[in-house]
Amino acid sequence: MSAGFQAVQWNARKLVYDGVLLAAVALFIGSYILIEARITPPDNALAWIDLRINACGVCAFIMLTIILSIGPLARLDPRFLPLLYNRRHFGVTMFFVACLHAAFMIEWFLARGALPELWTELTTMADYAKFIGFPFKTLGLAALAILFLLAATSHDFWLAFLTPRVWKGLHMLLYVAYGLVVMHVALGVMQDDCRVLVPLLLGGSFGIVTLLHVLAAWRERAGDRGTSHEGWIAVGPPASIPDKCAHIIAAPNGERIAVFRDGDQIGALTNLCAHQNGPLGEGRVIDGCVTCPWHGYQYRLEDGCAPPPFTERLVTYAVRLRDGIVEVDPNPLPPGTKAAIRVAAA
């Protein structure tokens, strides 16, 4: 870390972020219960429990949809990057809201003295072959188990222990959890609640997540297309690379390469930050170091090494200027290899 960035810790910005997040969750759940109670006044204790179940379930589903939308939104518009930095806090909060949803469901069965019925519903194998009557609560429990795994491994200790590649692969299970939740709602709530609001919320949320990912992928695919000469990938004139920023290109094997310009110095690094595989090319050069936009990890442009006393090193790529065009050799160099060049000031 440099003096310009703080590591992942409880700084003022995170406290504000978490405070706003918790207030928004409380406001949503409280407003949902009040509005629903006014539209259809509960006439017994079970009806009040139903309200709490639905309020927490809808809140958790909307939060999960937002979490899955943050990544592509940040790639489409950098103004969403602040949401990306603290997405793990968002995810852990969402897990606790989902736990409340499950706890209120158990409370509902306990209030009816019917907890054995829940066990019977979950363990009747013949019902799993049905569409109407499918034990949809199993899908919710499976999604909750995945969310617990992700929340429990959200700390940086697990990131370092598992390695960034394994950790990131593990957390891709969030998409599996989302699919389970969608089926949980489709096979559960939609069977009993005939209001058009439910399919609109479900279909609209799923459509938004899908559309954002397609748009982000299409934009990256368009940026991957480029020309090459003798195996070197053409980036463009030095001035085409914004000062203190990067132009991201793709190697033939699909690896992303971030080509940065810091005044008259141009260098190419892997686009994966050593901390959490964050998109390094979406960051900036600050205090002479390439700074990851996720958590502020920094690396020298000339050799991909973190400034002392830190020891992280990134893969670098050879760069050359040919006929006024910056070109990059897509073959990676060993981490920490000096490869940056100087060009005429742009």
Short mmCIF file of C-alpha atoms in Angstrom, two decimals:
data_model
loop_
_atom_site.label_atom_id
_atom_site.label_comp_id
_atom_site.label_asym_id
_atom_site.label_seq_id
_atom_site.Cartn_x
_atom_site.Cartn_y
_atom_site.Cartn_z
CA MET A 1 0.00 0.00 0.00
CA SER A 2 1.05 3.57 -0.51
CA ALA A 3 0.22 6.58 1.60
CA GLY A 4 -2.43 7.39 -0.98
CA PHE A 5 -4.44 4.24 -0.39
CA GLN A 6 -5.45 2.30 2.70
CA ALA A 7 -5.54 -1.47 2.89
CA VAL A 8 -8.78 -3.38 3.41
CA GLN A 9 -9.75 -2.17 6.87
CA TRP A 10 -12.35 -0.12 8.71
CA ASN A 11 -11.64 3.30 7.28
CA ALA A 12 -14.10 6.19 7.24
CA ARG A 13 -15.33 5.46 3.73
CA LYS A 14 -16.16 1.85 4.59
CA LEU A 15 -17.97 2.91 7.75
CA VAL A 16 -20.12 5.31 5.73
CA TYR A 17 -20.72 2.61 3.09
CA ASP A 18 -21.77 0.04 5.69
CA GLY A 19 -23.91 2.56 7.55
CA VAL A 20 -25.81 3.49 4.40
CA LEU A 21 -26.15 -0.20 3.47
CA LEU A 22 -27.57 -1.22 6.86
CA ALA A 23 -29.93 1.77 6.91
CA ALA A 24 -31.19 0.92 3.42
CA VAL A 25 -31.81 -2.72 4.40
CA ALA A 26 -33.68 -1.73 7.56
CA LEU A 27 -35.72 0.88 5.66
CA PHE A 28 -36.65 -1.60 2.92
CA ILE A 29 -37.72 -4.37 5.30
CA GLY A 30 -39.61 -1.98 7.56
CA SER A 31 -41.36 -0.25 4.64
CA TYR A 32 -42.30 -3.59 3.06
CA ILE A 33 -43.91 -4.82 6.25
CA LEU A 34 -45.79 -1.56 6.85
CA ILE A 35 -47.08 -1.28 3.27
CA GLU A 36 -48.13 -4.94 3.04
CA ALA A 37 -49.78 -4.75 6.46
CA ARG A 38 -51.75 -1.71 5.33
CA ILE A 39 -52.86 -3.37 2.07
CA THR A 40 -53.75 -6.69 3.71
CA PRO A 41 -53.96 -6.30 7.50
CA PRO A 42 -52.67 -9.45 9.26
CA ASP A 43 -55.34 -11.11 11.39
CA ASN A 44 -53.12 -13.49 13.40
CA ALA A 45 -49.55 -14.12 14.54
CA LEU A 46 -48.79 -16.42 11.59
CA ALA A 47 -49.70 -13.64 9.15
CA TRP A 48 -47.17 -11.34 10.82
CA ILE A 49 -44.51 -14.01 10.51
CA ASP A 50 -45.43 -14.37 6.82
CA LEU A 51 -44.80 -10.66 6.39
CA ARG A 52 -41.34 -10.93 7.92
CA ILE A 53 -40.55 -13.97 5.77
CA ASN A 54 -41.56 -12.19 2.59
CA ALA A 55 -39.88 -8.90 3.48
CA CYS A 56 -36.50 -10.52 4.17
CA GLY A 57 -36.81 -12.83 1.16
CA VAL A 58 -37.53 -10.01 -1.27
CA CYS A 59 -34.77 -7.87 0.27
CA ALA A 60 -32.19 -10.68 0.00
CA PHE A 61 -33.16 -11.39 -3.61
CA ILE A 62 -32.88 -7.73 -4.63
CA MET A 63 -29.51 -7.46 -2.84
CA LEU A 64 -28.23 -10.57 -4.63
CA THR A 65 -29.35 -9.12 -7.96
CA ILE A 66 -27.52 -5.86 -7.20
CA ILE A 67 -24.35 -7.73 -6.18
CA LEU A 68 -24.29 -9.63 -9.47
CA SER A 69 -24.91 -6.39 -11.38
CA ILE A 70 -22.09 -4.38 -9.77
CA GLY A 71 -19.29 -6.10 -11.71
CA PRO A 72 -20.61 -5.46 -15.24
CA LEU A 73 -21.84 -1.99 -14.25
CA ALA A 74 -18.33 -1.05 -13.10
CA ARG A 75 -16.92 -2.20 -16.44
CA LEU A 76 -19.52 -0.25 -18.38
CA ASP A 77 -19.18 2.93 -16.27
CA PRO A 78 -16.30 3.61 -13.83
CA ARG A 79 -18.63 5.68 -11.63
CA PHE A 80 -19.88 2.36 -10.20
CA LEU A 81 -16.37 1.35 -9.05
CA PRO A 82 -16.92 2.55 -5.44
CA LEU A 83 -19.65 -0.10 -5.13
CA LEU A 84 -17.19 -2.71 -6.36
CA TYR A 85 -14.58 -1.95 -3.71
CA ASN A 86 -16.88 -2.95 -0.85
CA ARG A 87 -18.93 -5.64 -2.57
CA ARG A 88 -17.84 -8.24 -0.02
CA HIS A 89 -19.48 -6.23 2.77
CA PHE A 90 -22.63 -6.11 0.64
CA GLY A 91 -22.48 -9.89 0.19
CA VAL A 92 -22.03 -10.67 3.88
CA THR A 93 -24.95 -8.38 4.75
CA MET A 94 -27.10 -10.10 2.15
CA PHE A 95 -26.23 -13.49 3.70
CA PHE A 96 -27.49 -12.34 7.11
CA VAL A 97 -30.73 -11.05 5.57
CA ALA A 98 -31.17 -14.46 3.90
CA CYS A 99 -30.55 -16.10 7.29
CA LEU A 100 -33.36 -13.99 8.76
CA HIS A 101 -35.63 -15.19 5.95
CA ALA A 102 -34.82 -18.83 6.81
CA ALA A 103 -35.14 -18.22 10.57
CA PHE A 104 -38.60 -16.69 10.18
CA MET A 105 -39.61 -19.68 8.06
CA ILE A 106 -38.61 -22.03 10.89
CA GLU A 107 -40.45 -19.76 13.35
CA TRP A 108 -43.57 -20.15 11.18
CA PHE A 109 -43.42 -23.94 11.43
CA LEU A 110 -42.73 -23.76 15.18
CA ALA A 111 -45.71 -21.44 15.71
CA ARG A 112 -47.92 -24.04 14.05
CA GLY A 113 -46.29 -26.90 15.97
CA ALA A 114 -45.49 -28.43 12.59
CA LEU A 115 -41.70 -28.60 12.49
CA PRO A 116 -41.83 -32.37 11.72
CA GLU A 117 -43.80 -31.48 8.58
CA LEU A 118 -40.83 -29.44 7.35
CA TRP A 119 -38.53 -32.41 7.81
CA THR A 120 -41.00 -34.67 5.99
CA GLU A 121 -41.26 -32.18 3.14
CA LEU A 122 -37.49 -32.04 2.72
CA THR A 123 -36.96 -35.82 2.89
CA THR A 124 -39.84 -37.15 0.74
CA MET A 125 -37.84 -38.24 -2.31
CA ALA A 126 -40.90 -38.84 -4.52
CA ASP A 127 -41.79 -35.13 -4.41
CA TYR A 128 -38.50 -34.21 -6.07
CA ALA A 129 -39.82 -35.69 -9.32
CA LYS A 130 -42.81 -33.31 -9.32
CA PHE A 131 -43.17 -29.79 -10.64
CA ILE A 132 -46.16 -28.75 -8.55
CA GLY A 133 -45.27 -29.80 -5.03
CA PHE A 134 -41.50 -29.81 -5.52
CA PRO A 135 -39.77 -29.24 -2.13
CA PHE A 136 -38.61 -25.77 -3.13
CA LYS A 137 -37.31 -25.03 0.36
CA THR A 138 -34.42 -27.40 -0.42
CA LEU A 139 -33.30 -25.03 -3.18
CA GLY A 140 -33.36 -22.14 -0.75
CA LEU A 141 -31.35 -24.07 1.81
CA ALA A 142 -28.79 -25.07 -0.84
CA ALA A 143 -28.44 -21.41 -1.89
CA LEU A 144 -28.07 -20.41 1.77
CA ALA A 145 -25.32 -22.99 2.24
CA ILE A 146 -23.40 -21.52 -0.71
CA LEU A 147 -23.89 -18.00 0.62
CA PHE A 148 -22.57 -19.14 4.01
CA LEU A 149 -19.47 -20.58 2.35
CA LEU A 150 -18.83 -17.33 0.49
CA ALA A 151 -19.44 -15.17 3.56
CA ALA A 152 -17.21 -17.36 5.71
CA THR A 153 -14.34 -17.14 3.20
CA SER A 154 -14.70 -13.43 2.46
CA HIS A 155 -11.82 -12.44 4.75
CA ASP A 156 -8.39 -11.85 3.21
CA PHE A 157 -6.97 -14.75 5.23
CA TRP A 158 -8.86 -17.18 3.02
CA LEU A 159 -7.83 -15.27 -0.08
CA ALA A 160 -4.16 -15.75 0.82
CA PHE A 161 -4.64 -19.33 2.04
CA LEU A 162 -6.58 -20.54 -1.01
CA THR A 163 -4.65 -18.35 -3.53
CA PRO A 164 -6.47 -15.68 -5.58
CA ARG A 165 -7.30 -18.01 -8.50
CA VAL A 166 -8.92 -20.68 -6.30
CA TRP A 167 -10.64 -18.05 -4.15
CA LYS A 168 -12.12 -16.31 -7.14
CA GLY A 169 -13.24 -19.61 -8.65
CA LEU A 170 -14.92 -20.52 -5.38
CA HIS A 171 -16.77 -17.23 -5.24
CA MET A 172 -18.11 -17.77 -8.76
CA LEU A 173 -20.54 -20.12 -6.97
CA LEU A 174 -22.55 -16.97 -6.35
CA TYR A 175 -24.07 -17.50 -9.79
CA VAL A 176 -25.12 -21.02 -8.78
CA ALA A 177 -26.74 -19.57 -5.66
CA TYR A 178 -28.58 -17.02 -7.79
CA GLY A 179 -29.93 -19.76 -10.06
CA LEU A 180 -31.09 -21.77 -7.03
CA VAL A 181 -32.83 -18.70 -5.60
CA VAL A 182 -34.60 -18.04 -8.91
CA MET A 183 -35.89 -21.64 -8.96
CA HIS A 184 -36.75 -21.40 -5.25
CA VAL A 185 -39.03 -18.44 -5.95
CA ALA A 186 -40.45 -19.87 -9.20
CA LEU A 187 -41.36 -23.21 -7.63
CA GLY A 188 -42.42 -21.73 -4.30
CA VAL A 189 -43.84 -18.24 -4.04
CA MET A 190 -45.17 -18.13 -7.61
CA GLN A 191 -47.26 -21.26 -6.97
CA ASP A 192 -49.25 -19.51 -4.23
CA ASP A 193 -48.94 -15.78 -4.95
CA CYS A 194 -50.71 -14.98 -8.21
CA ARG A 195 -49.92 -11.26 -8.22
CA VAL A 196 -48.15 -10.06 -11.34
CA LEU A 197 -45.55 -8.32 -9.17
CA VAL A 198 -43.80 -11.62 -8.35
CA PRO A 199 -43.01 -12.74 -11.92
CA LEU A 200 -42.14 -9.13 -12.83
CA LEU A 201 -39.62 -8.96 -9.98
CA LEU A 202 -38.19 -12.39 -10.78
CA GLY A 203 -38.06 -12.04 -14.56
CA GLY A 204 -36.99 -8.39 -14.47
CA SER A 205 -34.12 -9.07 -12.06
CA PHE A 206 -32.90 -12.08 -14.01
CA GLY A 207 -33.16 -10.12 -17.26
CA ILE A 208 -31.21 -7.16 -15.86
CA VAL A 209 -28.36 -9.36 -14.61
CA THR A 210 -28.18 -11.23 -17.92
CA LEU A 211 -28.33 -8.07 -20.06
CA LEU A 212 -25.61 -6.29 -18.06
CA HIS A 213 -23.26 -9.26 -18.33
CA VAL A 214 -23.88 -9.56 -22.08
CA LEU A 215 -23.25 -5.84 -22.62
CA ALA A 216 -20.05 -5.90 -20.54
CA ALA A 217 -18.81 -9.00 -22.37
CA TRP A 218 -19.64 -7.46 -25.76
CA ARG A 219 -17.74 -4.29 -24.87
CA GLU A 220 -14.68 -6.27 -23.75
CA ARG A 221 -14.85 -8.45 -26.87
CA ALA A 222 -14.88 -5.37 -29.07
CA GLY A 223 -11.81 -4.05 -27.24
CA ASP A 224 -10.00 -7.37 -27.68
CA ARG A 225 -9.89 -7.07 -31.44
CA GLY A 226 -6.61 -5.69 -32.63
CA THR A 227 -3.89 -6.06 -35.23
CA SER A 228 -0.59 -7.86 -34.79
CA HIS A 229 2.79 -7.83 -36.50
CA GLU A 230 5.19 -10.72 -36.18
CA GLY A 231 3.35 -11.88 -33.08
CA TRP A 232 3.41 -8.44 -31.43
CA ILE A 233 0.03 -6.85 -30.63
CA ALA A 234 -0.50 -3.27 -31.82
CA VAL A 235 -1.87 -0.97 -29.13
CA GLY A 236 -1.75 2.39 -30.93
CA PRO A 237 0.24 5.62 -30.78
CA PRO A 238 1.55 6.55 -27.32
CA ALA A 239 -0.99 9.37 -27.09
CA SER A 240 -3.84 6.84 -27.53
CA ILE A 241 -3.03 5.51 -24.05
CA PRO A 242 -4.46 8.00 -21.52
CA ASP A 243 -1.80 9.43 -19.22
CA LYS A 244 -1.76 7.66 -15.83
CA CYS A 245 -4.22 5.10 -17.21
CA ALA A 246 -4.19 1.90 -19.24
CA HIS A 247 -5.35 0.45 -22.50
CA ILE A 248 -6.37 -3.19 -21.99
CA ILE A 249 -5.64 -5.69 -24.76
CA ALA A 250 -6.03 -9.46 -25.02
CA ALA A 251 -3.29 -11.97 -25.81
CA PRO A 252 -4.10 -14.83 -28.21
CA ASN A 253 -4.57 -17.15 -25.21
CA GLY A 254 -7.25 -14.82 -23.81
CA GLU A 255 -5.11 -13.30 -21.05
CA ARG A 256 -5.74 -9.59 -20.48
CA ILE A 257 -2.74 -7.25 -20.60
CA ALA A 258 -2.86 -3.72 -19.13
CA VAL A 259 -0.68 -1.29 -21.07
CA PHE A 260 -0.09 1.80 -18.90
CA ARG A 261 1.43 5.18 -19.77
CA ASP A 262 2.94 7.39 -17.09
CA GLY A 263 4.12 10.48 -18.93
CA ASP A 264 6.85 9.25 -21.29
CA GLN A 265 7.07 5.77 -19.72
CA ILE A 266 5.01 2.88 -21.13
CA GLY A 267 4.85 -0.58 -19.61
CA ALA A 268 2.65 -3.66 -19.81
CA LEU A 269 1.52 -5.76 -16.85
CA THR A 270 -0.91 -8.60 -16.34
CA ASN A 271 -4.41 -7.26 -15.79
CA LEU A 272 -4.79 -9.40 -12.64
CA CYS A 273 -3.86 -7.83 -9.32
CA ALA A 274 -1.87 -10.17 -7.07
CA HIS A 275 -4.20 -9.43 -4.14
CA GLN A 276 -7.60 -10.56 -5.38
CA ASN A 277 -7.27 -10.86 -9.16
CA GLY A 278 -8.80 -7.41 -9.43
CA PRO A 279 -8.87 -5.61 -12.82
CA LEU A 280 -5.58 -3.74 -12.58
CA GLY A 281 -6.10 -2.03 -15.93
CA GLU A 282 -9.11 -0.17 -14.54
CA GLY A 283 -6.86 1.55 -12.01
CA ARG A 284 -4.52 4.51 -12.30
CA VAL A 285 -0.88 5.44 -11.82
CA ILE A 286 -0.67 7.16 -8.43
CA ASP A 287 2.57 8.33 -6.85
CA GLY A 288 4.45 6.62 -9.68
CA CYS A 289 2.84 3.22 -9.10
CA VAL A 290 0.06 1.36 -10.87
CA THR A 291 -2.75 1.22 -8.30
CA CYS A 292 -5.46 -1.45 -8.35
CA PRO A 293 -8.96 0.10 -8.19
CA TRP A 294 -10.30 -2.56 -5.84
CA HIS A 295 -8.16 -2.22 -2.74
CA GLY A 296 -5.25 0.06 -3.62
CA TYR A 297 -2.46 -2.50 -4.05
CA GLN A 298 0.41 -0.86 -5.93
CA TYR A 299 3.13 -1.98 -8.37
CA ARG A 300 5.99 -0.21 -10.14
CA LEU A 301 5.28 0.16 -13.84
CA GLU A 302 8.82 -0.66 -14.96
CA ASP A 303 9.00 -4.11 -13.36
CA GLY A 304 5.63 -5.00 -11.81
CA CYS A 305 7.09 -5.13 -8.27
CA ALA A 306 5.27 -3.73 -5.25
CA PRO A 307 7.26 -0.95 -3.57
CA PRO A 308 9.21 -2.00 -0.43
CA PRO A 309 8.55 -3.38 2.11
CA PHE A 310 5.92 -5.30 0.13
CA THR A 311 7.01 -8.27 -1.95
CA GLU A 312 4.25 -8.92 -4.50
CA ARG A 313 5.42 -9.17 -8.12
CA LEU A 314 3.40 -9.21 -11.33
CA VAL A 315 4.03 -10.73 -14.74
CA THR A 316 5.28 -8.10 -17.22
CA TYR A 317 5.34 -7.99 -21.03
CA ALA A 318 7.93 -6.63 -23.44
CA VAL A 319 6.95 -3.34 -25.11
CA ARG A 320 8.36 -1.65 -28.20
CA LEU A 321 7.67 1.39 -30.37
CA ARG A 322 7.50 0.51 -34.07
CA ASP A 323 6.69 3.15 -36.71
CA GLY A 324 5.12 5.32 -34.01
CA ILE A 325 2.89 2.49 -32.76
CA VAL A 326 3.20 0.89 -29.32
CA GLU A 327 3.34 -2.89 -29.61
CA VAL A 328 3.30 -5.58 -26.92
CA ASP A 329 4.78 -9.06 -27.04
CA PRO A 330 1.98 -11.35 -25.74
CA ASN A 331 4.50 -13.81 -24.27
CA PRO A 332 4.72 -13.14 -20.52
CA LEU A 333 8.02 -12.41 -18.83
CA PRO A 334 8.91 -13.73 -15.37
CA PRO A 335 7.29 -11.70 -12.55
CA GLY A 336 9.38 -8.66 -11.67
CA THR A 337 11.17 -8.40 -15.03
CA LYS A 338 11.93 -4.84 -16.14
CA ALA A 339 10.22 -4.25 -19.47
CA ALA A 340 8.95 -0.66 -19.62
CA ILE A 341 10.23 1.75 -22.30
CA ARG A 342 10.58 5.52 -22.68
CA VAL A 343 8.95 7.32 -25.59
CA ALA A 344 8.79 10.91 -26.73
CA ALA A 345 6.52 12.90 -24.42
CA ALA A 346 2.96 12.74 -25.73
#
